[in-house]
mmCIF file of C-alpha atoms and ligand atoms in Angstrom:
data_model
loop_
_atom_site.group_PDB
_atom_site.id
_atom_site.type_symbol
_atom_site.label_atom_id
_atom_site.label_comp_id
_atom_site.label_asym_id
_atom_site.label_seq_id
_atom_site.Cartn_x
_atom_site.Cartn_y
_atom_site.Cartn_z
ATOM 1 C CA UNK A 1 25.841 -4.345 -0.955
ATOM 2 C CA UNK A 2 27.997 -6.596 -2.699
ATOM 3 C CA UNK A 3 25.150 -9.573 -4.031
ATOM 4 C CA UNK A 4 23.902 -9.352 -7.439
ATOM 5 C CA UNK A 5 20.548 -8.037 -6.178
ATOM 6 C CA UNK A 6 22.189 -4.306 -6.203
ATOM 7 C CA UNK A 7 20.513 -3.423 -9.643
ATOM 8 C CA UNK A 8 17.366 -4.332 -8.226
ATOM 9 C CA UNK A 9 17.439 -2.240 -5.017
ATOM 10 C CA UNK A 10 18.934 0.258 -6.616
ATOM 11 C CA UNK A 11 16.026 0.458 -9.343
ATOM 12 C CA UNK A 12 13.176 -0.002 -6.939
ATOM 13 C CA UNK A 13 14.484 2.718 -5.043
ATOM 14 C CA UNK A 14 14.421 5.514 -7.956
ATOM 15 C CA UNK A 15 10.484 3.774 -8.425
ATOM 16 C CA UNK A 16 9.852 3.944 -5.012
ATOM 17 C CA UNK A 17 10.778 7.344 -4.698
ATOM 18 C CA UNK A 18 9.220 8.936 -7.110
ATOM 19 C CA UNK A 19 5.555 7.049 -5.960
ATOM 20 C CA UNK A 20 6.415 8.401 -2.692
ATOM 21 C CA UNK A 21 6.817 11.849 -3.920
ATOM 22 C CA UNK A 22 3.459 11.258 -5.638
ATOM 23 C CA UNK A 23 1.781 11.082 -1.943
ATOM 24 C CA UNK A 24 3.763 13.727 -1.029
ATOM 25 C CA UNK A 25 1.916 16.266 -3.317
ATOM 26 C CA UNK A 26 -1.412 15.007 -2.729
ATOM 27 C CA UNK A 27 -0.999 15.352 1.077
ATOM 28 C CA UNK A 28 -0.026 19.137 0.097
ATOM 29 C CA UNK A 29 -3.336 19.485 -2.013
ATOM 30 C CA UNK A 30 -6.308 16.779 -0.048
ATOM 31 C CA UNK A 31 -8.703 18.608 2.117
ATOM 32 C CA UNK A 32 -12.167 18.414 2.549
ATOM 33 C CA UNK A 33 -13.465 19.508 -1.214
ATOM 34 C CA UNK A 34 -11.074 18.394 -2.747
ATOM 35 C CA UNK A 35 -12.361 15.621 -5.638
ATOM 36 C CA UNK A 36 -10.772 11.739 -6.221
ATOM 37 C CA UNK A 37 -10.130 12.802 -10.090
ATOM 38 C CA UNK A 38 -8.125 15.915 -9.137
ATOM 39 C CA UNK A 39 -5.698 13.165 -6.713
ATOM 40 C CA UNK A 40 -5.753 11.255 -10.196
ATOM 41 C CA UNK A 41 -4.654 13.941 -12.158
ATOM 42 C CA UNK A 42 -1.840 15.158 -9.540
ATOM 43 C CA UNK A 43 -0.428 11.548 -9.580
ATOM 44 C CA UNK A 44 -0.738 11.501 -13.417
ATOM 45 C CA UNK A 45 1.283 14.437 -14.113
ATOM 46 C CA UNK A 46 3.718 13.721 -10.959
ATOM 47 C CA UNK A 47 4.799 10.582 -12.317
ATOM 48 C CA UNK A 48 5.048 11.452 -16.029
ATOM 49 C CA UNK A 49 6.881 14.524 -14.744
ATOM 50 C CA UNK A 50 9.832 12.296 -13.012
ATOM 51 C CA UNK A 51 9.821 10.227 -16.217
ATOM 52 C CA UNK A 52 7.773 7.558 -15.158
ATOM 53 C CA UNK A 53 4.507 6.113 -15.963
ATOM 54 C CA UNK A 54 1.597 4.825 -13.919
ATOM 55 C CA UNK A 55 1.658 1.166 -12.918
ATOM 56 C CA UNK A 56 -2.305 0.976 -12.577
ATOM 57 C CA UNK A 57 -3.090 3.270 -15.269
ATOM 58 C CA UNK A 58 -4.912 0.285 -17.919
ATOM 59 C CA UNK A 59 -3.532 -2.309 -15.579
ATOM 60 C CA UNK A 60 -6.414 -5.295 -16.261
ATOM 61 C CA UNK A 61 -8.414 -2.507 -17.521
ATOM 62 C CA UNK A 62 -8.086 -0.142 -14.490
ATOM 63 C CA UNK A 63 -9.373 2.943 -15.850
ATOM 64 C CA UNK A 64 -7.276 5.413 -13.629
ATOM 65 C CA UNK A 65 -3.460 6.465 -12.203
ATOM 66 C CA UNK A 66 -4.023 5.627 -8.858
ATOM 67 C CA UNK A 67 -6.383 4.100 -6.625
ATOM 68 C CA UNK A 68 -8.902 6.342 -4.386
ATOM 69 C CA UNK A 69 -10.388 4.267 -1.475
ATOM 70 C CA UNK A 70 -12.649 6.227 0.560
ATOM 71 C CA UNK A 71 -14.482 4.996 4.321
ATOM 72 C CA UNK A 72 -15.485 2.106 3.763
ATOM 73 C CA UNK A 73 -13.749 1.118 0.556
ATOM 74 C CA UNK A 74 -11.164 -1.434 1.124
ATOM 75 C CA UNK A 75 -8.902 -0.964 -1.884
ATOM 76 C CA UNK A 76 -8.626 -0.404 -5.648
ATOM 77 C CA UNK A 77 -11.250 2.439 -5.571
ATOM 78 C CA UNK A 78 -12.082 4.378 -8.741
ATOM 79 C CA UNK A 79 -10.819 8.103 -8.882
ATOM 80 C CA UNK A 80 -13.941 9.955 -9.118
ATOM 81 C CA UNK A 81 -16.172 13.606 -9.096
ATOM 82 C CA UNK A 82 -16.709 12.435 -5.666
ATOM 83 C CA UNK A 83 -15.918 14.998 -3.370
ATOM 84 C CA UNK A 84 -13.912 14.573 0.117
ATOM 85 C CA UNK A 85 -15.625 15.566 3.176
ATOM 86 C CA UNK A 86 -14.268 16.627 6.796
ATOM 87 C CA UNK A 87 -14.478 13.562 8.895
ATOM 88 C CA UNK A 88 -13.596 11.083 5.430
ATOM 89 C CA UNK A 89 -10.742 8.423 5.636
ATOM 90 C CA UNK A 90 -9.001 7.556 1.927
ATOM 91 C CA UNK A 91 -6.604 5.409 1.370
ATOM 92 C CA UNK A 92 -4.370 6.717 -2.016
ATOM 93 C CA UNK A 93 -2.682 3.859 -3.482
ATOM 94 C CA UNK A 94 0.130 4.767 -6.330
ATOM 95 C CA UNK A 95 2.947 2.525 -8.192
ATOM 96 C CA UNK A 96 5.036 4.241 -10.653
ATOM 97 C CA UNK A 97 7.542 2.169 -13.529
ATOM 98 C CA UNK A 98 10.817 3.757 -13.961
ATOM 99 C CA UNK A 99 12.940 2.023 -16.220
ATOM 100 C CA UNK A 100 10.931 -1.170 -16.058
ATOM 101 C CA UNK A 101 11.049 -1.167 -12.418
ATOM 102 C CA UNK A 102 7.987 -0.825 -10.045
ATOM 103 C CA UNK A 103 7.859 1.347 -6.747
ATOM 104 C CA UNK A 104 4.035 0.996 -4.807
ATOM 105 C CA UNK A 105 2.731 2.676 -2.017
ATOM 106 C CA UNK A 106 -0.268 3.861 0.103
ATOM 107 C CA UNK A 107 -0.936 5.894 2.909
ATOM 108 C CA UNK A 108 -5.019 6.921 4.883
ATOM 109 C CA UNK A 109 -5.319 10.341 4.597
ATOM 110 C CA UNK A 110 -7.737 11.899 7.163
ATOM 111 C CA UNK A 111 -9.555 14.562 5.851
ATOM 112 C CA UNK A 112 -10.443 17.347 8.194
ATOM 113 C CA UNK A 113 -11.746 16.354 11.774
ATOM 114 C CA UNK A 114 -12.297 12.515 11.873
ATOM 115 C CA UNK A 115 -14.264 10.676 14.589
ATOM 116 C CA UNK A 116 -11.707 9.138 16.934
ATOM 117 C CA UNK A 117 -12.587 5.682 16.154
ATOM 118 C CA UNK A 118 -11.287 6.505 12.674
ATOM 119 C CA UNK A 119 -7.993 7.644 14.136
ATOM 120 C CA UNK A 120 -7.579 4.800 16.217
ATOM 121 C CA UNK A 121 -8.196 2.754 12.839
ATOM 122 C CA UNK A 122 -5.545 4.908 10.995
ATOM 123 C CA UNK A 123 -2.844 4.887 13.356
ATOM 124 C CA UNK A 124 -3.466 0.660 14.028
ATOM 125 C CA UNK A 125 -3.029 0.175 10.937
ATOM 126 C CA UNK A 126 0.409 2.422 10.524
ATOM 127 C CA UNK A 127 1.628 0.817 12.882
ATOM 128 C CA UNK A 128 0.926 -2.521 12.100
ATOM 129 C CA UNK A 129 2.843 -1.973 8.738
ATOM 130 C CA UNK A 130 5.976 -1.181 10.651
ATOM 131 C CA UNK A 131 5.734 -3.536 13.069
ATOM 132 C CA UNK A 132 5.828 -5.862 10.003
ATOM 133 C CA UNK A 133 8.758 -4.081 8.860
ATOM 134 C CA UNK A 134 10.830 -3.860 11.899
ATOM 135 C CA UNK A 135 11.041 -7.596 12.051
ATOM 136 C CA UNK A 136 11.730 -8.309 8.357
ATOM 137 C CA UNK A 137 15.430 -9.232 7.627
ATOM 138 C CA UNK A 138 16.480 -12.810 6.127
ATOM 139 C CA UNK A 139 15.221 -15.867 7.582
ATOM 140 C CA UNK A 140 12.042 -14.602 8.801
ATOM 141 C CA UNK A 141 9.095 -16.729 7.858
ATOM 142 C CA UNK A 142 6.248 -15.218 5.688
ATOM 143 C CA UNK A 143 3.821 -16.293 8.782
ATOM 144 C CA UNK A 144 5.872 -13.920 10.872
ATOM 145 C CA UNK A 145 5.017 -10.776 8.864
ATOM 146 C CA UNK A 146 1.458 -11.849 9.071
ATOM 147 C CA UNK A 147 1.547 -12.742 12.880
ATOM 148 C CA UNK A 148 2.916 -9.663 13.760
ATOM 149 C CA UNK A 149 0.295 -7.183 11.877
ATOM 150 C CA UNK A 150 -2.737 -9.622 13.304
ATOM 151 C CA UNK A 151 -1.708 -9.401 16.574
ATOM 152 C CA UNK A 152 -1.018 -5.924 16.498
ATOM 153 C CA UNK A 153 -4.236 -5.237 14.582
ATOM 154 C CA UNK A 154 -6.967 -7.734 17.112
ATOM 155 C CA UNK A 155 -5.846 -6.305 19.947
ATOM 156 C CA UNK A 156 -7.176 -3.145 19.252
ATOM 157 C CA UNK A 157 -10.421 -4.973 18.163
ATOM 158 C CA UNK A 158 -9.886 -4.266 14.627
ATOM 159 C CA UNK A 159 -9.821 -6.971 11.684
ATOM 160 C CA UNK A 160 -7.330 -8.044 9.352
ATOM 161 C CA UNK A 161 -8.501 -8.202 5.397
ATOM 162 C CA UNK A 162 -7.790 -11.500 4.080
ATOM 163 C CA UNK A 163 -9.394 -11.057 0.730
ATOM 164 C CA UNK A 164 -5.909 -8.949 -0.562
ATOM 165 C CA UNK A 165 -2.525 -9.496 0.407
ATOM 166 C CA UNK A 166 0.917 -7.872 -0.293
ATOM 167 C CA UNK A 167 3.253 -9.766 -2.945
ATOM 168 C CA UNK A 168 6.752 -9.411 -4.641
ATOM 169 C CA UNK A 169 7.028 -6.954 -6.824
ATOM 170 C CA UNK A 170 9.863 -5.810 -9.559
ATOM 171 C CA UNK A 171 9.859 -5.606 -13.262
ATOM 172 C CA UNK A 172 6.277 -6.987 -12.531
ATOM 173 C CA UNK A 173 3.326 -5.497 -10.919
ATOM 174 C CA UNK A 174 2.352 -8.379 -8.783
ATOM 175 C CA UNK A 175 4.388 -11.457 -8.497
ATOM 176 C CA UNK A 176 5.778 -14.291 -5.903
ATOM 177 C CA UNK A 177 5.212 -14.177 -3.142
ATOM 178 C CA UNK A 178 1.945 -13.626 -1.531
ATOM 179 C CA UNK A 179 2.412 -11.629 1.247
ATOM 180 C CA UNK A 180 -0.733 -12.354 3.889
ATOM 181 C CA UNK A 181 -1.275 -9.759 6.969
ATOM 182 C CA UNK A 182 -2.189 -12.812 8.942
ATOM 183 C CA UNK A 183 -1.221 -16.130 9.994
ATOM 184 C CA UNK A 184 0.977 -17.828 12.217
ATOM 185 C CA UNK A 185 4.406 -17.760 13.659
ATOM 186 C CA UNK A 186 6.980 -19.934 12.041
ATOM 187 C CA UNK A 187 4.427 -20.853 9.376
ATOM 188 C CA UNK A 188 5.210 -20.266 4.785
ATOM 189 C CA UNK A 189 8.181 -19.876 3.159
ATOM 190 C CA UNK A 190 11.527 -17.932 5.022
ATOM 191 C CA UNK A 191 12.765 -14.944 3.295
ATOM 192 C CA UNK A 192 15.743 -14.163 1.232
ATOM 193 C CA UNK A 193 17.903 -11.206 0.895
ATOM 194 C CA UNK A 194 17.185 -9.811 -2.259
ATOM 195 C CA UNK A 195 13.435 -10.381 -2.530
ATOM 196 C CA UNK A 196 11.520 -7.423 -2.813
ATOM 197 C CA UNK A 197 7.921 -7.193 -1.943
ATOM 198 C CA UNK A 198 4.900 -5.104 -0.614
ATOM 199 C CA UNK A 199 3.436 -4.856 2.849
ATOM 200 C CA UNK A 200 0.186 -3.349 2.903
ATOM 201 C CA UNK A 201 -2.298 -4.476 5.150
ATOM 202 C CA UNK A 202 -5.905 -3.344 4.871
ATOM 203 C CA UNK A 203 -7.795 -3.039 8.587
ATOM 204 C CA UNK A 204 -11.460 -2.979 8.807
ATOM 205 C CA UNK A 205 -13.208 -1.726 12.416
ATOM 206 C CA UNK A 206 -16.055 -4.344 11.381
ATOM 207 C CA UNK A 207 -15.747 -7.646 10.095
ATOM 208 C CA UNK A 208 -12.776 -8.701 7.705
ATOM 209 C CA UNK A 209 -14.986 -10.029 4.709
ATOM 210 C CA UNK A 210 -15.236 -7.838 1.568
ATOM 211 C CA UNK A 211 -16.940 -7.994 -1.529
ATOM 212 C CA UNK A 212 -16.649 -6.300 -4.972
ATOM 213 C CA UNK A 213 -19.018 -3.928 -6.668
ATOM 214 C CA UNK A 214 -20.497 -3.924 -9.586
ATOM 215 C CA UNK A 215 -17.429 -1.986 -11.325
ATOM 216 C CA UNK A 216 -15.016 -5.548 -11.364
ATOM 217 C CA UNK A 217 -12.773 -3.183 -9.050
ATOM 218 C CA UNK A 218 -13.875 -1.174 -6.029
ATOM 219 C CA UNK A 219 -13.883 -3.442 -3.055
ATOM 220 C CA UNK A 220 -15.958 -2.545 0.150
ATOM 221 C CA UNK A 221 -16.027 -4.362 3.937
ATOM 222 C CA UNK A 222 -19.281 -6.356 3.813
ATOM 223 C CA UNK A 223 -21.029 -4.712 7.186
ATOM 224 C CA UNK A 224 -20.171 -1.195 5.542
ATOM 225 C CA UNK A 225 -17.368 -0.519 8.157
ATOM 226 C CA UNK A 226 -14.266 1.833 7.990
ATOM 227 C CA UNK A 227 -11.260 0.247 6.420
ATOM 228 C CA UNK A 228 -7.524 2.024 6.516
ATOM 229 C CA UNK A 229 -4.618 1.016 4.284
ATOM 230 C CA UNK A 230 -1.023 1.958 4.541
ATOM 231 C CA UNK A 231 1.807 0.321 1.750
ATOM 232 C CA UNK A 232 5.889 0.736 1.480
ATOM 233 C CA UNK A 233 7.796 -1.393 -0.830
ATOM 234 C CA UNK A 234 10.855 -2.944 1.129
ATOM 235 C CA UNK A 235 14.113 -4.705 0.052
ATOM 236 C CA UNK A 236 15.084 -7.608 2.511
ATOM 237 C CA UNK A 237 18.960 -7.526 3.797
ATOM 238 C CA UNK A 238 20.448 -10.179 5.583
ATOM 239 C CA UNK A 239 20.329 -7.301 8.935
ATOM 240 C CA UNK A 240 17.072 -6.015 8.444
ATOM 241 C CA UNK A 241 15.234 -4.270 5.242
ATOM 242 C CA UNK A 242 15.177 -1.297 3.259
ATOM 243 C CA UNK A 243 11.717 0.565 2.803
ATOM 244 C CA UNK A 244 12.160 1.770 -0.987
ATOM 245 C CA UNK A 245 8.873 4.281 -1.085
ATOM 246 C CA UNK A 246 10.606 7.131 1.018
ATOM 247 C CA UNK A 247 10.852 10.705 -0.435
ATOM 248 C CA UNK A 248 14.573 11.737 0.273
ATOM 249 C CA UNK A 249 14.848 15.147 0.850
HETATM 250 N N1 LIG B 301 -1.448 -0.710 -5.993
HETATM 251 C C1 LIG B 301 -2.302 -1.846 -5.752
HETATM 252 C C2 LIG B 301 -1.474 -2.800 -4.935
HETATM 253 O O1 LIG B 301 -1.014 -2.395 -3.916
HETATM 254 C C3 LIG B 301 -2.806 -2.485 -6.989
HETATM 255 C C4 LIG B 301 -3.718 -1.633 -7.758
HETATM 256 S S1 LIG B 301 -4.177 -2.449 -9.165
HETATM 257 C C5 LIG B 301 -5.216 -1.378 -9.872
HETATM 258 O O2 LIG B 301 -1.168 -3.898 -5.262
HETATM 259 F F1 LIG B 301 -5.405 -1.776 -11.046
HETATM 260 F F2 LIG B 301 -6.316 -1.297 -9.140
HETATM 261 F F3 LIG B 301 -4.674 -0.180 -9.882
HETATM 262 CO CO1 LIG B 302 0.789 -3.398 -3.737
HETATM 263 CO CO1 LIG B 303 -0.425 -0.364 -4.041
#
């Protein structure tokens, strides 16, 4: 890469790694009895362990490391006693700072034996995300991203959150731009290589509204429904994009 956006991808990467790496321990430890605060604590020590700290950790007064979002929670859920239970969905969310630099990324863990409604929720919404990402290179428009997960996503009868949305992301949490999981074709701002941002579309079986509880964080689906989550932090390229939140082995 010879453009002056190197440093960044090269800095996002090491971020990006290491949140992935977070995930990668908690899939090694989640199970059904296993509680939210003991994923809290993993991601705590995993992070400060690769010399990193934890992006949400007293982000806006976020009391935790990383976000637990159980069944019907759509995102930002509070780590917890609760405990897991065979048949629960739960999205971890985690975003580590290395250096200054931000890496953020979430996958739907299925805990034990889940109903197959659930699955199909999961896997949609997997699959949405890299749908998103197989198109992304420069030049695509913004609406295309969110075309392509909505599309994906109402065919299967789901619903696409439009309550939270990706964004750009670097020495910041949460910048420019929004990133929307819907919309239409041809529609927002074109892309740029260089720009760095989230995908990370939340997918509800019910309807797409949400609301917020009483907390000022943890935000459910309205009818009570399953939602699923699934994040990577990607680099765009003028052939394609780079997903930063891999573990390399
Ligand atoms: N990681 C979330 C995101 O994908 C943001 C969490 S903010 C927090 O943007 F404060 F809830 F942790
Ligand atoms: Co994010
Ligand atoms: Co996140």
């Amino acid at each position: 890469m010879n453009e002056n956006y190197k440093e960044a991808f090269e800095r996002t990467r090491i971020a990006g790694e290491i949140a992935a790496g977070a995930l990668e321990e908690v899939a090694k430890i989640i199970k059904p009895g296993t509680k939210t605060d003991e994923i809290d604590k993993l991601c705590y020590e995993y992070i400060n362990d690769h010399g990193a700290y934890s992006a949400p950790l007293f982000y806006r007064g976020f009391p935790k490391s990383c976000c637990t979002s159980t069944n019907h929670i759509v995102c930002h859920g509070i780590p917890s006693d609760k405990v897991l239970k065979d048949g629960d969905i739960v999205n971890v969310d985690v975003t580590a700072i290395k250096d200054g630099w931000h890496g953020d990324t979430s996958k739907t863990f299925k805990i034990g034996e889940v109903s197959i409604k659930a699955n199909k929720l999961v896997e949609t919404t997997y699959e949405a995300m890299m749908k998103a990402i197989e198109i992304i290179k420069e030049d695509v428009f913004l609406g295309d991203i969110g075309a392509t997960i909505q599309n994906h996503v109402e065919k299967q009868g789901f619903s696409v959150v439009q309550d939270f949305c990706g964004h750009g992301i670097g020495k910041t949490f949460h910048k420019e731009p929004n990133v929307l999981h819907y919309g239409k074709k041809g529609t927002g701002e074109k892309i740029k290589a260089g720009m760095i941002f989230t995908i990370e579309p939340m997918i509800n079986i019910g309807t797409y509204e949400t609301k917020t509880l009483n907390d000022g964080w943890t935000a459910v689906t309205k009818d009570k429904s399953l939602s699923a989550q699934f994040e990577h932090t990607i680099g765009v390229t003028k052939e394609g994009c780079e997903i930063f939140t891999l573990k390399k082995i």
